[in-house]
Protein backbone atom coordinates (compact mmCIF):
# COMPACT_ATOMS: atom_id res chain seq x y z
CA UNK A 1 63.06 -64.86 -52.84
CA UNK A 2 65.96 -64.57 -50.45
CA UNK A 3 64.96 -64.58 -46.80
CA UNK A 4 67.49 -63.25 -44.35
CA UNK A 5 66.89 -65.52 -41.35
CA UNK A 6 69.07 -67.88 -39.38
CA UNK A 7 68.00 -71.32 -38.23
CA UNK A 8 67.80 -70.21 -34.60
CA UNK A 9 66.47 -66.73 -35.35
CA UNK A 10 69.87 -65.22 -34.60
CA UNK A 11 70.98 -61.99 -36.23
CA UNK A 12 72.70 -62.39 -39.59
CA UNK A 13 74.13 -60.01 -42.15
CA UNK A 14 71.54 -58.00 -44.11
CA UNK A 15 72.40 -55.56 -46.95
CA UNK A 16 70.49 -52.26 -46.69
CA UNK A 17 70.54 -49.58 -49.39
CA UNK A 18 70.20 -46.09 -47.93
CA UNK A 19 68.70 -43.04 -49.73
CA UNK A 20 72.04 -41.26 -49.74
CA UNK A 21 74.63 -40.69 -52.50
CA UNK A 22 76.31 -44.01 -51.78
CA UNK A 23 77.59 -46.54 -54.34
CA UNK A 24 75.83 -49.52 -52.77
CA UNK A 25 74.20 -51.03 -49.67
CA UNK A 26 75.73 -51.25 -46.22
CA UNK A 27 75.64 -54.42 -44.14
CA UNK A 28 73.65 -54.59 -40.91
CA UNK A 29 72.52 -57.29 -38.53
CA UNK A 30 68.93 -58.47 -38.89
CA UNK A 31 66.75 -61.47 -38.09
CA UNK A 32 63.68 -62.19 -40.23
CA UNK A 33 63.95 -59.81 -43.18
CA UNK A 34 63.52 -60.17 -46.93
CA UNK A 35 64.69 -58.08 -49.90
CA UNK A 36 62.38 -55.12 -50.33
CA UNK A 37 61.56 -54.68 -46.65
CA UNK A 38 61.73 -51.01 -45.69
CA UNK A 39 63.68 -50.60 -42.47
CA UNK A 40 65.27 -48.08 -40.17
CA UNK A 41 68.96 -48.44 -39.39
CA UNK A 42 71.59 -46.50 -37.43
CA UNK A 43 74.06 -44.39 -39.38
CA UNK A 44 76.47 -42.59 -37.12
CA UNK A 45 74.39 -40.96 -34.41
CA UNK A 46 71.14 -40.86 -36.35
CA UNK A 47 68.56 -43.30 -37.66
CA UNK A 48 67.84 -43.40 -41.40
CA UNK A 49 65.35 -45.33 -43.48
CA UNK A 50 66.50 -47.79 -46.13
CA UNK A 51 65.53 -50.86 -48.12
CA UNK A 52 66.80 -54.40 -47.63
CA UNK A 53 68.64 -55.01 -50.90
CA UNK A 54 69.28 -58.13 -52.92
CA UNK A 55 73.02 -58.29 -52.36
CA UNK A 56 75.59 -56.48 -50.28
CA UNK A 57 79.32 -55.98 -49.94
CA UNK A 58 79.92 -58.65 -47.28
CA UNK A 59 83.33 -59.26 -45.77
CA UNK A 60 82.68 -57.41 -42.51
CA UNK A 61 82.73 -59.31 -39.24
CA UNK A 62 79.32 -59.52 -37.58
CA UNK A 63 80.77 -58.15 -34.34
CA UNK A 64 81.44 -54.85 -36.11
CA UNK A 65 77.95 -54.46 -37.58
CA UNK A 66 75.04 -52.56 -36.09
CA UNK A 67 71.57 -54.12 -35.89
CA UNK A 68 68.56 -53.04 -37.91
CA UNK A 69 66.47 -50.83 -35.62
CA UNK A 70 63.02 -51.77 -36.99
CA UNK A 71 61.02 -52.77 -40.03
CA UNK A 72 58.26 -50.44 -41.18
CA UNK A 73 54.79 -51.95 -41.50
CA UNK A 74 54.38 -51.06 -45.16
CA UNK A 75 54.32 -53.22 -48.30
CA UNK A 76 57.90 -54.12 -49.30
CA UNK A 77 59.49 -52.57 -52.36
CA UNK A 78 58.75 -54.96 -55.20
CA UNK A 79 61.55 -56.57 -57.24
CA UNK A 80 60.57 -54.61 -60.38
CA UNK A 81 60.97 -51.29 -58.56
CA UNK A 82 64.29 -52.38 -57.03
CA UNK A 83 65.52 -53.33 -60.50
CA UNK A 84 64.27 -49.98 -61.77
CA UNK A 85 66.29 -48.14 -59.12
CA UNK A 86 69.40 -50.12 -60.05
CA UNK A 87 68.90 -49.65 -63.81
CA UNK A 88 68.26 -45.90 -63.52
CA UNK A 89 71.41 -45.57 -61.43
CA UNK A 90 73.41 -47.48 -64.02
CA UNK A 91 71.89 -45.61 -66.98
CA UNK A 92 72.43 -42.16 -65.47
CA UNK A 93 75.78 -42.98 -63.80
CA UNK A 94 74.28 -41.99 -60.44
CA UNK A 95 74.75 -43.56 -57.01
CA UNK A 96 71.96 -46.11 -56.39
CA UNK A 97 71.20 -44.43 -53.08
CA UNK A 98 70.45 -41.14 -54.84
CA UNK A 99 67.90 -42.90 -57.05
CA UNK A 100 66.42 -44.72 -54.07
CA UNK A 101 65.82 -41.35 -52.43
CA UNK A 102 63.30 -40.56 -55.18
CA UNK A 103 61.48 -43.83 -54.44
CA UNK A 104 61.41 -43.11 -50.68
CA UNK A 105 60.47 -39.46 -51.06
CA UNK A 106 57.76 -39.43 -48.36
CA UNK A 107 59.25 -40.68 -45.07
CA UNK A 108 56.09 -39.81 -43.14
CA UNK A 109 54.14 -42.35 -45.23
CA UNK A 110 56.16 -45.18 -43.69
CA UNK A 111 54.43 -44.64 -40.35
CA UNK A 112 51.00 -46.24 -39.94
CA UNK A 113 48.06 -43.86 -40.48
CA UNK A 114 46.33 -42.67 -37.36
CA UNK A 115 43.09 -44.53 -36.55
CA UNK A 116 39.81 -42.66 -36.21
CA UNK A 117 38.53 -42.41 -32.62
CA UNK A 118 34.94 -43.62 -32.38
CA UNK A 119 32.32 -44.89 -29.95
CA UNK A 120 30.48 -48.20 -29.61
CA UNK A 121 27.92 -49.55 -27.13
CA UNK A 122 29.51 -51.20 -24.10
CA UNK A 123 29.46 -54.98 -23.97
CA UNK A 124 27.40 -55.00 -20.79
CA UNK A 125 23.78 -53.87 -20.65
CA UNK A 126 23.38 -50.10 -20.19
CA UNK A 127 23.22 -49.18 -16.50
CA UNK A 128 20.38 -47.31 -14.91
CA UNK A 129 20.75 -43.64 -15.76
CA UNK A 130 18.81 -40.46 -16.27
CA UNK A 131 17.42 -40.96 -19.76
CA UNK A 132 17.75 -37.57 -21.43
CA UNK A 133 16.65 -37.22 -25.09
CA UNK A 134 20.25 -36.83 -26.27
CA UNK A 135 21.46 -39.87 -24.32
CA UNK A 136 18.66 -42.00 -25.74
CA UNK A 137 19.41 -40.71 -29.26
CA UNK A 138 23.08 -41.69 -28.92
CA UNK A 139 22.24 -45.19 -27.64
CA UNK A 140 19.77 -45.64 -30.50
CA UNK A 141 22.33 -44.47 -33.07
CA UNK A 142 24.86 -47.01 -31.76
CA UNK A 143 22.37 -49.89 -31.59
CA UNK A 144 23.22 -53.03 -33.49
CA UNK A 145 26.95 -52.89 -32.78
CA UNK A 146 27.70 -50.00 -35.11
CA UNK A 147 30.68 -47.74 -34.29
CA UNK A 148 30.49 -44.03 -35.07
CA UNK A 149 32.88 -41.14 -34.69
CA UNK A 150 31.98 -38.19 -32.51
CA UNK A 151 31.31 -36.07 -35.58
CA UNK A 152 28.98 -38.71 -37.05
CA UNK A 153 27.09 -39.00 -33.76
CA UNK A 154 26.77 -35.21 -33.58
CA UNK A 155 25.32 -35.08 -37.09
CA UNK A 156 22.77 -37.80 -36.32
CA UNK A 157 21.76 -36.83 -32.81
CA UNK A 158 23.06 -33.36 -32.05
CA UNK A 159 24.88 -34.74 -28.99
CA UNK A 160 28.19 -33.10 -28.19
CA UNK A 161 31.39 -34.43 -26.55
CA UNK A 162 30.09 -33.85 -23.02
CA UNK A 163 27.16 -36.21 -23.59
CA UNK A 164 29.51 -38.91 -24.96
CA UNK A 165 31.92 -38.51 -22.07
CA UNK A 166 29.06 -38.77 -19.61
CA UNK A 167 27.77 -41.99 -21.21
CA UNK A 168 31.31 -43.41 -21.20
CA UNK A 169 31.71 -42.55 -17.50
CA UNK A 170 28.47 -44.41 -16.80
CA UNK A 171 29.75 -47.47 -18.71
CA UNK A 172 27.08 -47.24 -21.42
CA UNK A 173 29.47 -46.71 -24.35
CA UNK A 174 33.17 -47.32 -24.89
CA UNK A 175 35.82 -45.78 -27.13
CA UNK A 176 37.13 -47.77 -30.11
CA UNK A 177 39.62 -47.08 -32.90
CA UNK A 178 38.49 -47.38 -36.53
CA UNK A 179 40.80 -47.69 -39.53
CA UNK A 180 41.17 -44.60 -41.72
CA UNK A 181 38.54 -44.14 -44.40
CA UNK A 182 39.54 -44.96 -47.99
CA UNK A 183 40.98 -41.76 -49.41
CA UNK A 184 40.19 -42.46 -53.06
CA UNK A 185 37.08 -43.63 -54.85
CA UNK A 186 37.68 -46.40 -57.40
CA UNK A 187 37.34 -45.23 -61.01
CA UNK A 188 34.79 -47.06 -63.14
CA UNK A 189 36.38 -48.33 -66.37
CA UNK A 190 32.93 -48.64 -67.95
CA UNK A 191 31.64 -45.30 -66.74
CA UNK A 192 30.58 -42.48 -69.01
CA UNK A 193 32.32 -43.66 -72.18
CA UNK A 194 32.20 -41.35 -75.16
CA UNK A 195 31.54 -42.54 -78.71
CA UNK A 196 34.87 -42.85 -80.51
CA UNK A 197 35.33 -42.26 -84.18
CA UNK A 198 36.32 -45.21 -86.33
CA UNK A 199 39.88 -43.87 -86.39
CA UNK A 200 40.00 -43.54 -82.61
CA UNK A 201 38.45 -46.95 -82.06
CA UNK A 202 41.06 -48.55 -84.30
CA UNK A 203 43.86 -46.83 -82.40
CA UNK A 204 42.35 -47.77 -79.02
CA UNK A 205 42.12 -51.43 -80.07
CA UNK A 206 45.90 -51.43 -80.44
CA UNK A 207 46.42 -50.26 -76.84
CA UNK A 208 44.45 -52.77 -74.79
CA UNK A 209 46.96 -55.61 -74.72
CA UNK A 210 49.10 -57.00 -71.94
CA UNK A 211 52.84 -57.47 -71.75
CA UNK A 212 55.50 -54.95 -72.64
CA UNK A 213 55.05 -52.88 -75.78
CA UNK A 214 55.57 -49.25 -76.76
CA UNK A 215 52.97 -47.39 -78.81
CA UNK A 216 53.49 -43.91 -80.23
CA UNK A 217 50.05 -42.29 -80.35
CA UNK A 218 50.41 -39.41 -82.78
CA UNK A 219 47.61 -37.02 -83.63
CA UNK A 220 46.95 -33.42 -84.52
CA UNK A 221 45.82 -31.08 -81.75
CA UNK A 222 42.20 -31.86 -80.94
CA UNK A 223 42.31 -35.33 -82.47
CA UNK A 224 41.14 -36.97 -79.22
CA UNK A 225 44.35 -38.66 -78.12
CA UNK A 226 43.26 -38.40 -74.48
CA UNK A 227 40.03 -40.29 -75.18
CA UNK A 228 42.06 -43.01 -76.87
CA UNK A 229 44.59 -43.55 -74.10
CA UNK A 230 41.74 -43.44 -71.57
CA UNK A 231 40.68 -46.72 -73.18
CA UNK A 232 44.10 -48.20 -72.37
CA UNK A 233 43.64 -47.04 -68.77
CA UNK A 234 40.17 -48.60 -68.67
CA UNK A 235 41.53 -51.90 -70.00
CA UNK A 236 44.10 -52.00 -67.19
CA UNK A 237 41.43 -51.24 -64.58
CA UNK A 238 39.24 -54.07 -65.85
CA UNK A 239 42.15 -56.44 -65.23
CA UNK A 240 42.44 -55.18 -61.66
CA UNK A 241 45.65 -53.28 -62.41
CA UNK A 242 46.82 -49.74 -61.71
CA UNK A 243 47.57 -47.02 -64.26
CA UNK A 244 50.19 -44.27 -64.31
CA UNK A 245 49.70 -41.20 -66.51
CA UNK A 246 52.64 -38.80 -66.78
CA UNK A 247 51.96 -35.20 -67.76
CA UNK A 248 54.13 -32.08 -67.75
CA UNK A 249 53.14 -30.10 -64.65
CA UNK A 250 51.90 -27.24 -66.83
CA UNK A 251 49.41 -29.66 -68.44
CA UNK A 252 48.18 -31.07 -65.12
CA UNK A 253 45.20 -28.73 -64.97
CA UNK A 254 41.79 -28.74 -63.33
CA UNK A 255 40.31 -29.10 -66.80
CA UNK A 256 42.22 -32.37 -67.38
CA UNK A 257 41.14 -33.68 -63.96
CA UNK A 258 37.51 -32.85 -64.72
CA UNK A 259 37.80 -34.61 -68.05
CA UNK A 260 39.07 -37.76 -66.32
CA UNK A 261 36.33 -37.58 -63.67
CA UNK A 262 33.66 -37.20 -66.36
CA UNK A 263 34.92 -40.38 -68.03
CA UNK A 264 35.60 -42.58 -64.98
CA UNK A 265 33.32 -41.13 -62.30
CA UNK A 266 36.17 -40.44 -59.86
CA UNK A 267 39.30 -38.34 -59.77
CA UNK A 268 42.76 -39.89 -60.04
CA UNK A 269 45.44 -39.35 -57.45
CA UNK A 270 47.41 -36.29 -58.54
CA UNK A 271 51.17 -36.27 -57.84
CA UNK A 272 53.21 -33.10 -58.32
CA UNK A 273 55.68 -30.80 -56.59
CA UNK A 274 53.03 -28.52 -55.02
CA UNK A 275 51.17 -31.36 -53.28
CA UNK A 276 50.76 -30.61 -49.53
CA UNK A 277 52.69 -32.88 -47.17
CA UNK A 278 49.55 -34.51 -45.76
CA UNK A 279 48.24 -35.39 -49.22
CA UNK A 280 51.64 -36.77 -50.22
CA UNK A 281 51.67 -39.02 -47.16
CA UNK A 282 48.15 -40.29 -47.78
CA UNK A 283 48.73 -40.67 -51.51
CA UNK A 284 52.03 -42.57 -51.27
CA UNK A 285 50.53 -45.06 -48.82
CA UNK A 286 47.37 -45.46 -50.92
CA UNK A 287 49.47 -46.26 -53.99
CA UNK A 288 51.65 -48.75 -52.10
CA UNK A 289 48.58 -50.55 -50.73
CA UNK A 290 46.81 -50.60 -54.11
CA UNK A 291 43.99 -48.32 -52.98
CA UNK A 292 44.81 -45.58 -55.51
CA UNK A 293 44.18 -47.21 -58.86
CA UNK A 294 45.07 -44.35 -61.21
CA UNK A 295 47.84 -41.81 -60.67
CA UNK A 296 48.42 -38.77 -62.84
CA UNK A 297 51.56 -36.85 -62.15
CA UNK A 298 54.78 -35.20 -63.14
CA UNK A 299 58.02 -37.09 -63.75
CA UNK A 300 58.60 -37.91 -60.06
CA UNK A 301 55.52 -40.18 -60.15
CA UNK A 302 57.67 -42.72 -62.02
CA UNK A 303 59.25 -43.76 -58.71
CA UNK A 304 56.02 -44.42 -56.81
CA UNK A 305 55.51 -47.93 -55.31
CA UNK A 306 52.80 -49.43 -57.55
CA UNK A 307 52.08 -53.03 -56.50
CA UNK A 308 50.04 -53.85 -59.62
CA UNK A 309 51.01 -51.51 -62.44
CA UNK A 310 49.10 -52.31 -65.63
CA UNK A 311 49.85 -49.47 -68.07
CA UNK A 312 52.02 -46.36 -68.33
CA UNK A 313 51.02 -43.32 -70.39
CA UNK A 314 53.31 -40.39 -71.20
CA UNK A 315 51.22 -37.53 -72.58
CA UNK A 316 52.99 -34.71 -74.45
CA UNK A 317 56.03 -36.99 -74.57
CA UNK A 318 57.99 -34.41 -76.57
CA UNK A 319 57.89 -31.83 -73.74
CA UNK A 320 61.29 -30.70 -72.34
CA UNK A 321 59.67 -30.61 -68.87
CA UNK A 322 60.15 -34.38 -68.68
CA UNK A 323 63.91 -33.82 -68.39
CA UNK A 324 65.35 -33.58 -64.89
CA UNK A 325 68.65 -31.74 -64.74
CA UNK A 326 69.26 -31.49 -60.97
CA UNK A 327 70.53 -34.40 -58.90
CA UNK A 328 69.88 -37.59 -60.86
CA UNK A 329 69.64 -36.39 -64.46
CA UNK A 330 67.12 -38.40 -66.46
CA UNK A 331 64.37 -38.11 -69.06
CA UNK A 332 61.03 -39.32 -67.73
CA UNK A 333 59.91 -40.51 -71.17
CA UNK A 334 62.87 -42.88 -71.49
CA UNK A 335 62.63 -44.04 -67.88
CA UNK A 336 58.89 -44.64 -68.33
CA UNK A 337 59.71 -47.05 -71.13
CA UNK A 338 62.28 -48.72 -68.88
CA UNK A 339 59.86 -49.09 -65.97
CA UNK A 340 57.18 -50.48 -68.28
CA UNK A 341 59.67 -53.04 -69.59
CA UNK A 342 60.63 -54.12 -66.07
CA UNK A 343 56.95 -54.33 -65.05
CA UNK A 344 56.10 -56.12 -68.32
CA UNK A 345 53.25 -53.71 -69.14
CA UNK A 346 52.41 -51.56 -72.19
CA UNK A 347 53.46 -47.92 -72.41
CA UNK A 348 51.76 -45.27 -74.55
CA UNK A 349 53.65 -42.17 -75.74
CA UNK A 350 51.18 -39.50 -76.91
CA UNK A 351 52.01 -36.35 -78.81
CA UNK A 352 50.93 -34.08 -81.65
CA UNK A 353 54.60 -33.46 -82.44
CA UNK A 354 56.60 -36.57 -81.43
CA UNK A 355 60.19 -36.20 -80.32
CA UNK A 356 62.97 -37.12 -82.73
CA UNK A 357 63.86 -40.10 -80.54
CA UNK A 358 60.33 -41.49 -80.67
CA UNK A 359 60.08 -40.81 -84.39
CA UNK A 360 63.25 -42.81 -85.01
CA UNK A 361 62.10 -45.69 -82.79
CA UNK A 362 58.78 -45.82 -84.63
CA UNK A 363 60.49 -45.67 -88.02
CA UNK A 364 62.80 -48.52 -87.02
CA UNK A 365 59.85 -50.63 -85.89
CA UNK A 366 60.74 -50.63 -82.20
CA UNK A 367 57.58 -48.65 -81.39
CA UNK A 368 54.10 -49.24 -82.78
CA UNK A 369 52.84 -46.07 -84.47
CA UNK A 370 49.15 -45.15 -84.18
CA UNK A 371 48.00 -42.06 -86.07
CA UNK A 372 44.95 -39.84 -85.59
CA UNK A 373 44.78 -37.61 -88.65
CA UNK A 374 41.45 -35.89 -88.06
CA UNK A 375 40.23 -33.52 -85.37
CA UNK A 376 37.70 -35.10 -83.05
CA UNK A 377 34.34 -33.34 -83.17
CA UNK A 378 32.17 -34.99 -80.54
CA UNK A 379 28.67 -33.62 -80.24
CA UNK A 380 27.89 -32.27 -76.80
CA UNK A 381 26.54 -34.99 -74.55
CA UNK A 382 27.04 -37.78 -77.06
CA UNK A 383 27.86 -41.04 -75.33
CA UNK A 384 28.75 -44.51 -76.49
CA UNK A 385 25.52 -46.45 -77.08
CA UNK A 386 27.15 -49.87 -77.32
CA UNK A 387 29.55 -49.60 -74.38
CA UNK A 388 27.33 -50.88 -71.59
């Protein structure tokens, strides 16, 4: 990995790709930076975010360059995602900066999350004070070095902010900052597994591998394709990897989310155009830090910063909704295959009526074809008896 650092920690030239319709990175002055670092740099009279890139134009005297303003404390953009940005730009004849904009779509997520204000017993022994029932309840709740938020203390003791402020003024407790709570529960790959038919089990066995491969999972409506590709997701989770499931937004329904939760015991992170800004900020950061293990979303989810992607699924791969016509024009199905190749992970294309492109790739042997010919009739409440 290239490390942009001089021997005496002096500023040197650093290429930075900006999320603007530009043909390549601009050079800046930086000190200890590496490709993938997400930074803020001056552009004219404003500051813009960007990514330290692998190579730049060069040829500009250092005296004419502006310095990098700061590096964001977020995981760097991995080489596979940087290559994906470059390959999508080349494939779609788009400026690399325009593609990067889709990968840096949540600027607010680059700022550190706000800590949770809480209270802890003071280091010194509690001073002499009027021992009211609420004060004693608070001190008991915080015994043993535990730190609790004001809301947690209120639930346990009924003490309000005035009681806490009074104890703090007396030196009995002190304020502390706690890290944000995990936003997403981890899904259980061996949760409530359903009993697969022999046909489904055979198809699922072809999806649990590692390394790049493309499988076309074809089945009539109601054949249980979702249950089959859930097994590919579970296999990735068992390896400690993340999973990305792409769905047309019209198919991203509460019913699908409930079906996932029934199988894995937790909901995936949903990513779509109607997601509120706060949830987008929390979700993007959770994905980048590996906290969100499964993401289900529309085509824009392809550009999220997975640090440990293990499988990509494109459900209803024939749907026209996977085509983006505005800005960078691309087909999410094709770009999903590209990202899976660059990440060296399997990709599953599921459909009852495969697209002509997928049909031809399967016929030519480039894709593995897995067929489900029968409708899946699972008895209510029937679970896999040999799965635990």
